[in-house]
Short mmCIF file of C-alpha atoms in Angstrom, two decimals:
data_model
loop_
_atom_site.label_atom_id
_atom_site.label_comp_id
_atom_site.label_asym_id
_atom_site.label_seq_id
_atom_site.Cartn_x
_atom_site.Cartn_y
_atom_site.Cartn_z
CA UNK W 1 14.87 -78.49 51.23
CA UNK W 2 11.87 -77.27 52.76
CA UNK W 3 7.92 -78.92 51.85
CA UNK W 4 7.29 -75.64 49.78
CA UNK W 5 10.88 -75.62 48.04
CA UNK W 6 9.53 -79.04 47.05
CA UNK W 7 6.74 -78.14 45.47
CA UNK W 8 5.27 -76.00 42.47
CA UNK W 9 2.23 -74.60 40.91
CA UNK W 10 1.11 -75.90 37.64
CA UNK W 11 -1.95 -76.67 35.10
CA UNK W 12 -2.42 -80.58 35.80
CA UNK W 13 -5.02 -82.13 33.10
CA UNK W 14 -6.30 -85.12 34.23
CA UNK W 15 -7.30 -86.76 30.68
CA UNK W 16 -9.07 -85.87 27.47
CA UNK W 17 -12.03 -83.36 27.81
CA UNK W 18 -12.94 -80.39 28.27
CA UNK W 19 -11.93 -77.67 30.25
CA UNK W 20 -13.00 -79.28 33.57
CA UNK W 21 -9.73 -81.56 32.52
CA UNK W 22 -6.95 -78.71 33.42
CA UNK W 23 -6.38 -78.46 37.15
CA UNK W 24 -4.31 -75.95 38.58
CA UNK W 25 -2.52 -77.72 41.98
CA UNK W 26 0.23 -78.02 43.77
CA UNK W 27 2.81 -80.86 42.54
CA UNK W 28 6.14 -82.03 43.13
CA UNK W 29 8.94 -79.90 41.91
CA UNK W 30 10.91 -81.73 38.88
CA UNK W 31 14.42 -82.58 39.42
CA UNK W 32 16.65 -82.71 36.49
CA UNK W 33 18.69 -86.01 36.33
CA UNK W 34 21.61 -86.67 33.94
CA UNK W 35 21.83 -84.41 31.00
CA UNK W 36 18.83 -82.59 31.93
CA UNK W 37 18.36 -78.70 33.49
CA UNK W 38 15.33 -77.69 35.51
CA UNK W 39 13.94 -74.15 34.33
CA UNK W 40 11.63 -71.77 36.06
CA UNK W 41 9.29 -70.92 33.36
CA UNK W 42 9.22 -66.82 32.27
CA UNK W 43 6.22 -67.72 30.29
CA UNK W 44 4.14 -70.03 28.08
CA UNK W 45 2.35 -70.01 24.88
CA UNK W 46 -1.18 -71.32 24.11
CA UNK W 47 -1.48 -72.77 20.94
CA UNK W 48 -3.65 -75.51 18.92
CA UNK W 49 -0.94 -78.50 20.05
CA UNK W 50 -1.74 -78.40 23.81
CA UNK W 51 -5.81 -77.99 23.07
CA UNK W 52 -5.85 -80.65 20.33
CA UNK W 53 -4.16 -82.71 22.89
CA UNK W 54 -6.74 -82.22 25.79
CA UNK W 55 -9.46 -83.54 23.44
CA UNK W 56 -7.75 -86.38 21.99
CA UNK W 57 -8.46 -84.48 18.44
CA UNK W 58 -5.33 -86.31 16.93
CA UNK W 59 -7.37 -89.82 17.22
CA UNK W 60 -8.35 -91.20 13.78
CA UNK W 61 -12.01 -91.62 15.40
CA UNK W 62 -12.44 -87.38 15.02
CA UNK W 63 -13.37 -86.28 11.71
CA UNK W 64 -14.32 -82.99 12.75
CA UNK W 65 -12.49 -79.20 12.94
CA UNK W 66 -10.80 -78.83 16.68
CA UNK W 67 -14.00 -76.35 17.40
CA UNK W 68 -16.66 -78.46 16.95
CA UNK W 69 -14.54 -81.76 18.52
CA UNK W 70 -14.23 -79.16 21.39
CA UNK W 71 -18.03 -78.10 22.12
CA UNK W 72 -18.37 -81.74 22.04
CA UNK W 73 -15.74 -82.78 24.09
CA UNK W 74 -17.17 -80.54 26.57
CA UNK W 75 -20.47 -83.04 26.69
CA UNK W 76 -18.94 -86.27 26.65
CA UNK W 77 -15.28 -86.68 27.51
CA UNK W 78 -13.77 -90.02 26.43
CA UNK W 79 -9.80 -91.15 26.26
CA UNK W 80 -8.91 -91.92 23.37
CA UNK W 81 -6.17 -94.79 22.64
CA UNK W 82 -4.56 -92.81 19.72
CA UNK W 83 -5.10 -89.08 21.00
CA UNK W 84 -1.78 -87.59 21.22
CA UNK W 85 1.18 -87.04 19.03
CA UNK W 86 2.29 -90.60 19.71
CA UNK W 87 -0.46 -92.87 20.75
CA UNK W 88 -2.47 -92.22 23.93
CA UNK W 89 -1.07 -89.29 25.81
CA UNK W 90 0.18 -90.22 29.53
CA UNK W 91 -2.28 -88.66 31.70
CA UNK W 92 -2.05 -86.65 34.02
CA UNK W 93 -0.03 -84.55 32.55
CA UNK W 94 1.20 -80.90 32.69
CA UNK W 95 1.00 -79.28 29.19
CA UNK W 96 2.58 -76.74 27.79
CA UNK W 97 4.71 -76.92 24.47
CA UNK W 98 6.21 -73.19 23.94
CA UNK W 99 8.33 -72.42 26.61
CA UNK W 100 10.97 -69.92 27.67
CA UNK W 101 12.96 -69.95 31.00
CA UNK W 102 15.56 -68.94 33.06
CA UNK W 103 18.07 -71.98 33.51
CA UNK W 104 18.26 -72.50 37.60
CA UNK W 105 19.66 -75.84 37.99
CA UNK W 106 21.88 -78.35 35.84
CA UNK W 107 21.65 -82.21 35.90
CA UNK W 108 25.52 -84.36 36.14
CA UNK W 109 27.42 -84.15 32.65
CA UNK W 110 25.35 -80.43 32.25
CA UNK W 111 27.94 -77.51 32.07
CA UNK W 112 27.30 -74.75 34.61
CA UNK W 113 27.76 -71.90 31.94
CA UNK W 114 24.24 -72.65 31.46
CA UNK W 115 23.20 -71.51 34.76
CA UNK W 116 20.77 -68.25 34.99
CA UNK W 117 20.26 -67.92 30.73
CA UNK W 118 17.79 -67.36 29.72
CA UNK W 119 16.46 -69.96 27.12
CA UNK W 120 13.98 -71.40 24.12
CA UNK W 121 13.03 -75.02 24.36
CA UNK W 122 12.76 -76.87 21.66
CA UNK W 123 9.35 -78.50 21.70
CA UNK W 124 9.93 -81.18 19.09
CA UNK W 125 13.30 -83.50 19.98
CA UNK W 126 14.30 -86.24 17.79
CA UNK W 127 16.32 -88.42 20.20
CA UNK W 128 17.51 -91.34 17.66
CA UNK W 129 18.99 -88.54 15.68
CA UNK W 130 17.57 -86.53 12.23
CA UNK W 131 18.43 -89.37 9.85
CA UNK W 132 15.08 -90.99 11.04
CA UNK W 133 11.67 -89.38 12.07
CA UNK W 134 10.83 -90.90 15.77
CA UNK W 135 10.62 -87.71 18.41
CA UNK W 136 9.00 -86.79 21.11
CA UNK W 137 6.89 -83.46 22.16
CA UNK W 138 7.40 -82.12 25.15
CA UNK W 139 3.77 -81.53 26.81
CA UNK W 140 2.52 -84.20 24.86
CA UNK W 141 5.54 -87.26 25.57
CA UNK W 142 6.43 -85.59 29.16
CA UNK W 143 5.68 -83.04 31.59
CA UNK W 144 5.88 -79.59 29.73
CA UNK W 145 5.66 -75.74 30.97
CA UNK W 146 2.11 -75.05 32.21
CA UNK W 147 4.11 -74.55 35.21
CA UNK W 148 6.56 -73.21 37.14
CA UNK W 149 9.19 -75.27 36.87
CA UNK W 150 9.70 -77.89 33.83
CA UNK W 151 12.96 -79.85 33.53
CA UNK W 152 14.20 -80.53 29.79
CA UNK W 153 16.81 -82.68 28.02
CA UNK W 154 20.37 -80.18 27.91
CA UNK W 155 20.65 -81.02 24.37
CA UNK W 156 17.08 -79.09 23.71
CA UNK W 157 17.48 -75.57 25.12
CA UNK W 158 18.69 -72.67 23.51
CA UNK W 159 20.25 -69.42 24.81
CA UNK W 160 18.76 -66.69 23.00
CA UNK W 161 20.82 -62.72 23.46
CA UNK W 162 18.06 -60.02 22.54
CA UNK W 163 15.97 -57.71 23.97
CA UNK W 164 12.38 -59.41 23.50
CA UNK W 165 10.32 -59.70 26.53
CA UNK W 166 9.59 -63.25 28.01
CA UNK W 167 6.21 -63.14 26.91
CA UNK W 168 7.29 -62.08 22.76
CA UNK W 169 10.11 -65.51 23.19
CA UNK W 170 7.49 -67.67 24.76
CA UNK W 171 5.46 -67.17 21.19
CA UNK W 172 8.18 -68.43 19.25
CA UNK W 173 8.93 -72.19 19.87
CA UNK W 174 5.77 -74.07 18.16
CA UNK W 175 4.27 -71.50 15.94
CA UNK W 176 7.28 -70.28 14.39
CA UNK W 177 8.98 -73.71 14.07
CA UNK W 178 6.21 -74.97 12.83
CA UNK W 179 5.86 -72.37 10.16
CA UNK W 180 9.81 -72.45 9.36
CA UNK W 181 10.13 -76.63 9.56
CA UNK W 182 7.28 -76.30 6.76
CA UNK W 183 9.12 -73.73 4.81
CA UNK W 184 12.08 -75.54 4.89
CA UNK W 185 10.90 -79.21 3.88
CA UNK W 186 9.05 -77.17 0.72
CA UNK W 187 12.11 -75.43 -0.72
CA UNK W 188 10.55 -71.97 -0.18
CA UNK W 189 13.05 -69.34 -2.09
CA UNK W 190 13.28 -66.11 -3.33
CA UNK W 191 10.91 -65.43 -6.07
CA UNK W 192 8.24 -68.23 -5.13
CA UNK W 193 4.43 -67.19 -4.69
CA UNK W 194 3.51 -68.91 -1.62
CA UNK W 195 -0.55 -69.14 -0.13
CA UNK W 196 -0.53 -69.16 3.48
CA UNK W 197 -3.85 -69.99 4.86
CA UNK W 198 -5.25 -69.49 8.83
CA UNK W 199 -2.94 -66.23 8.23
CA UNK W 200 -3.57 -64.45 11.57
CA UNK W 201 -2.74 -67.03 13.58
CA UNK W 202 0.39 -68.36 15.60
CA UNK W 203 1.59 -70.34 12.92
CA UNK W 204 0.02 -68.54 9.52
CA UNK W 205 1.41 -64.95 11.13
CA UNK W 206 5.21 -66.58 11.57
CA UNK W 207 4.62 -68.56 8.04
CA UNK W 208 3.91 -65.08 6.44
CA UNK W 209 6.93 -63.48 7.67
CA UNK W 210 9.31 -66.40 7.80
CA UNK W 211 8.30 -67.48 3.62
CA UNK W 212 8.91 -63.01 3.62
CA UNK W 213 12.46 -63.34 5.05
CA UNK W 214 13.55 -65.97 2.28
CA UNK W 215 12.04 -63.66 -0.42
CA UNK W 216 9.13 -65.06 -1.40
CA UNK W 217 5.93 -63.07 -2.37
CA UNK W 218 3.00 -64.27 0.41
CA UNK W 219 -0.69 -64.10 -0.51
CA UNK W 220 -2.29 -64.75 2.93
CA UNK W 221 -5.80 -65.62 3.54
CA UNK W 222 -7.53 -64.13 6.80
CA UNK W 223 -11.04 -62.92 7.70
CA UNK W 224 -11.88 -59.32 6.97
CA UNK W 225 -11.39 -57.90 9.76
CA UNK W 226 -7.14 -58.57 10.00
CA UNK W 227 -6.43 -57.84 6.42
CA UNK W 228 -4.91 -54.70 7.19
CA UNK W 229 -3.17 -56.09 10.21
CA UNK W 230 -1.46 -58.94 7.33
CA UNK W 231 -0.73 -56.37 4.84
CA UNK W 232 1.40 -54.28 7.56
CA UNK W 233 3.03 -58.00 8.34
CA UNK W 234 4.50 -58.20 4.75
CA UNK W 235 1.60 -59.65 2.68
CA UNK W 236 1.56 -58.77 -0.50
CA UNK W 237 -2.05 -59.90 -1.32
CA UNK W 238 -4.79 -60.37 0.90
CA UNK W 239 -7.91 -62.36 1.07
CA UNK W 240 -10.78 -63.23 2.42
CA UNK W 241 -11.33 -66.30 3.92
CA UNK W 242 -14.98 -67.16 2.12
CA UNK W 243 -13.71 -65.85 -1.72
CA UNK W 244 -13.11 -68.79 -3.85
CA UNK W 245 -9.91 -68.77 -4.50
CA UNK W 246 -9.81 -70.19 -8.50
CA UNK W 247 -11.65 -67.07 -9.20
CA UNK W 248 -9.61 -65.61 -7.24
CA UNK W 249 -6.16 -66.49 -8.26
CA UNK W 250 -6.64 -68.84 -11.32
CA UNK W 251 -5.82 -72.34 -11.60
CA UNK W 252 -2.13 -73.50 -11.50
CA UNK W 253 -0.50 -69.45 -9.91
CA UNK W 254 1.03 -70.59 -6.82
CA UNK W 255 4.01 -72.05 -6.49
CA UNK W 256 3.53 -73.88 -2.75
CA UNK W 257 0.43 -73.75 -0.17
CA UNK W 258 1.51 -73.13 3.26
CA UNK W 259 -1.96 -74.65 4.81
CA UNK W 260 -2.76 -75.31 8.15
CA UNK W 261 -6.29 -75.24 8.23
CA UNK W 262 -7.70 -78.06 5.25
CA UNK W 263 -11.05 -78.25 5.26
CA UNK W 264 -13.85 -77.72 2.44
CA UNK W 265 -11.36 -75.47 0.97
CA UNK W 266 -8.51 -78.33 0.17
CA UNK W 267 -9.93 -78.96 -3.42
CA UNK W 268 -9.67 -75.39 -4.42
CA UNK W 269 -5.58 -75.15 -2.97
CA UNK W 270 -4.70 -78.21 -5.14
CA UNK W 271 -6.53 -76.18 -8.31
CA UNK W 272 -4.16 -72.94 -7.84
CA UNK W 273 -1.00 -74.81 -7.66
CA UNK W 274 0.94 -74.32 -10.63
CA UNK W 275 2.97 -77.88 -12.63
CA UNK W 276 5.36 -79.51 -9.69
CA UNK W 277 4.22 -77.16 -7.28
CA UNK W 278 4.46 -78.16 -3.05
CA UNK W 279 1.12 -78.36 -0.89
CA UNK W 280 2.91 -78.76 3.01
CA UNK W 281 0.90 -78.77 5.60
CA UNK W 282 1.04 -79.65 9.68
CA UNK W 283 -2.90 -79.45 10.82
CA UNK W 284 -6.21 -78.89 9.94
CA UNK W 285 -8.13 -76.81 12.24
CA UNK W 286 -11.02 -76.27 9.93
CA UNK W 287 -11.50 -80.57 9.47
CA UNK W 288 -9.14 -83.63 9.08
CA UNK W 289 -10.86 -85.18 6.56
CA UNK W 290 -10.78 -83.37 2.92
CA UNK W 291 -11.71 -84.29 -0.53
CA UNK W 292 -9.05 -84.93 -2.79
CA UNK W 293 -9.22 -84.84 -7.02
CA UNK W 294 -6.18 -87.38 -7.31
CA UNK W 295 -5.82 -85.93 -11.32
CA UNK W 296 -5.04 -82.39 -9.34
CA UNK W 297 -2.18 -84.38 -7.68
CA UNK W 298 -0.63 -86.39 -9.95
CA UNK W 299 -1.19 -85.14 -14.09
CA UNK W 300 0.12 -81.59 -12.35
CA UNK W 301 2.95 -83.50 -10.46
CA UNK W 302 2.11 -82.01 -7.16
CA UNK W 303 4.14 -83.09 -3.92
CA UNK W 304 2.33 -83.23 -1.32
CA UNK W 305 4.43 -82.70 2.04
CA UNK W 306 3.08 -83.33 5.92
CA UNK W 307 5.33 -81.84 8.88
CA UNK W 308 5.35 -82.99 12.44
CA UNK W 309 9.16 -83.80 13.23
CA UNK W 310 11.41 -80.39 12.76
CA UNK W 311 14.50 -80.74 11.02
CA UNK W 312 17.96 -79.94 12.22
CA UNK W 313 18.57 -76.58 11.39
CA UNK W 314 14.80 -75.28 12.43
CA UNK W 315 15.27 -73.98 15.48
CA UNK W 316 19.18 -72.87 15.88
CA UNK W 317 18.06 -71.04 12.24
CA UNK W 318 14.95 -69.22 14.22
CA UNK W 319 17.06 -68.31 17.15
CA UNK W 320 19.22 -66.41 15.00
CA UNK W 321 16.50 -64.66 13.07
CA UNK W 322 15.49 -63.15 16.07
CA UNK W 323 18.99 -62.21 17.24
CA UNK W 324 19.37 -60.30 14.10
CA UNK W 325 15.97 -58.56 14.31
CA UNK W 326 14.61 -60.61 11.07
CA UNK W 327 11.56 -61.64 12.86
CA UNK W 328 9.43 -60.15 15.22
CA UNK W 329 6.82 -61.43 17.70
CA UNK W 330 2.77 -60.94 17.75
CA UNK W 331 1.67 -61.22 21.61
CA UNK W 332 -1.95 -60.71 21.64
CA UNK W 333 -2.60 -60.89 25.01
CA UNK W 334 -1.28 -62.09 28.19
CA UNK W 335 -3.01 -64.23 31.29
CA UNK W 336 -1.79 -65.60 34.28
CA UNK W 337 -1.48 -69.51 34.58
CA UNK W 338 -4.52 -70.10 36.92
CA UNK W 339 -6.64 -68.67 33.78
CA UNK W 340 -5.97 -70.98 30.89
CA UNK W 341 -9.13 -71.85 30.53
CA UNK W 342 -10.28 -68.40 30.01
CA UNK W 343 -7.36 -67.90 27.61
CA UNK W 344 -7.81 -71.12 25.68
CA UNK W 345 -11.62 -70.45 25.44
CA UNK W 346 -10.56 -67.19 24.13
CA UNK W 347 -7.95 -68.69 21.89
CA UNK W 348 -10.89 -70.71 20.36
CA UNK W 349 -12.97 -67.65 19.33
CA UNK W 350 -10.42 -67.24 16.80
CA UNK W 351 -11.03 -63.33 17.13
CA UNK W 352 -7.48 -62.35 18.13
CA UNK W 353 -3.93 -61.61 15.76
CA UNK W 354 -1.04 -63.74 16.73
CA UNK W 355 -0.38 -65.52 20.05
CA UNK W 356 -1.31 -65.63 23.90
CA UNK W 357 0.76 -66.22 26.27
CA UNK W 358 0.56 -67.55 30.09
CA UNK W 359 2.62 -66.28 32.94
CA UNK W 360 2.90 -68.64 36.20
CA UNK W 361 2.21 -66.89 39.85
CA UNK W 362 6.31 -66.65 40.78
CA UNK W 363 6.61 -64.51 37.09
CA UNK W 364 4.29 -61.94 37.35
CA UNK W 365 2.71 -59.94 40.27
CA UNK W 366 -0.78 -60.58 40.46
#
């Protein structure tokens, strides 16, 4: 093999900081060993995961929302000891947690029917099986897809047969399991009024159509100017971000809060939940650090349910939602690799519906 065939493009970043941190270089191709297959990524999503993990935002030492803990970072970079998923993430590292690929080479004990499928990785692996909660992320444990190639445990890739582009896949993976892991852990069913908050994003847009496809009735909260966009996604009431929501709704009318955002607003979603109803959440983009009535938890026997580890059935249940057209995929726009910091400074603004997504140089014809 040749010094080129060697080699790949990808988005290095060296530590935690701002966007001076991600490097696009030239790096040794990955090799898949035992059980593994190396992919050539189609395309990557952006999300909150892989920027959270830049700055170190997951450290106990950041009380603020990821926006303000990123126009810091950007003054003062400093690792942090407890800034990933796990601990300190292993810098240098290449990032990238939503992935799909083409499969282009299998490791020993891999079955060649994989070869040239396409594929969605599953971000979140549990390796000491689902009875316990240790995992691993990829882009945040190891070496994920803000890159050409990426190589990936066998066990964690699935073939998916539709007629999505790579781009509309490469927005499933975090956002949607996210949204669907929460949905799942809270019992959403048919008939249940759920509040999904941070709406118009990744994993608010998938939350609102996921907590849809098990028959639930979704009041989603949004800024005004993608209400219209949620009520074509299947929301059946809409609001604004700034309206109070016990005025709103009334105290104790939702049966679980699908919240990703906390905040100021955490008071007022543990108010609107009715006797024994579920608050699940899996971030906090708008702060960490809420105030909390404990009488609104416990005389209203509230459960109160975080998500980081997916369960079992998460992902092989989304890959079938979108083989039978249940789902569908919000791209809102696409860059090439060498501009993620353009597209995560853009991703920031919080001005777009849905997802972007990152295409490396040997994908798309720049």
């Amino acid at each position: 093999m040749s010094d080129s065939e060697d080699r790949m493009m990808a988005v290095v970043t060296t530590g935690n900081g701002g966007y001076e941190k991600l490097v696009y270089s030239s790096v040794p191709k990955p090799v898949p060993g035992p059980n593994e297959v190396l992919l050539r990524v189609l395309a990557a999503g952006v999300n909150n995961t892989d920027i959270n993990t830049r700055l170190g935002w997951y450290s106990s030492s950041v009380t603020t929302d990821t926006s303000a803990t990123a126009n810091t970072q950007e003054v003062q970079a400093q690792q942090k000891a407890d800034g990933g998923w796990n601990g300190a993430t292993p810098f240098p590292l290449i990032q990238g947690t939503d992935c799909c690929g083409m499969v282009v080479q299998v490791g020993d004990n891999v079955t060649q029917d994989l070869m040239n499928q396409r594929v969605l990785v599953r971000a979140c692996m549990r390796p000491n099986g689902y009875d316990v909660m240790d995992m691993v992320w990829m882009a945040s444990n190891f070496d994920g897809a803000f890159a050409e190639y990426v190589k990936v445990p066998a066990t964690e890739i699935f073939p998916v047969s539709c007629d999505w582009s790579d781009e509309e896949l490469a927005t499933v993976p975090c956002a949607y399991g996210t949204a669907e892991n929460m949905l799942h852990r809270a019992g959403v069913a048919v008939g249940d009024l759920v509040l999904v908050t941070g709406a118009s994003g990744g994993v608010g847009s998938a939350a609102v159509q996921l907590a849809k496809r098990r028959g639930a009735k979704v009041v989603a909260i949004t800024s005004r100017g993608k209400m219209d966009q949620l009520r074509e996604l299947g929301a059946d009431v809409v609001i604004e971000r700034d309206e109070d929501l016990v005025m709103r709704l009334g105290e104790s009318s939702i049966d679980v809060v699908v919240d990703n955002v906390a905040g100021p607003k955490f008071a007022q979603m543990l108010k609107v939940l009715r006797r024994g109803g579920r608050y699940v959440s899996s971030g906090a983009i708008a702060g960490p650090v809420v105030s909390l009535d404990m009488r609104d938890m416990y005389l209203k026997d509230i459960s109160l349910i975080g998500c980081t580890a997916w369960d079992a059935p998460v992902f092989p249940n989304l890959v079938s939602y979108i083989e039978s057209n249940e789902i569908r995929p919000l791209v809102a726009k696409v860059f090439p690799l060498q501009q993620i910091a353009q597209a995560q400074q853009e991703f920031m603004e919080k001005a777009h519906f849905g997802n972007f997504v990152l295409i490396p140089a040997q994908s798309v014809d720049l």
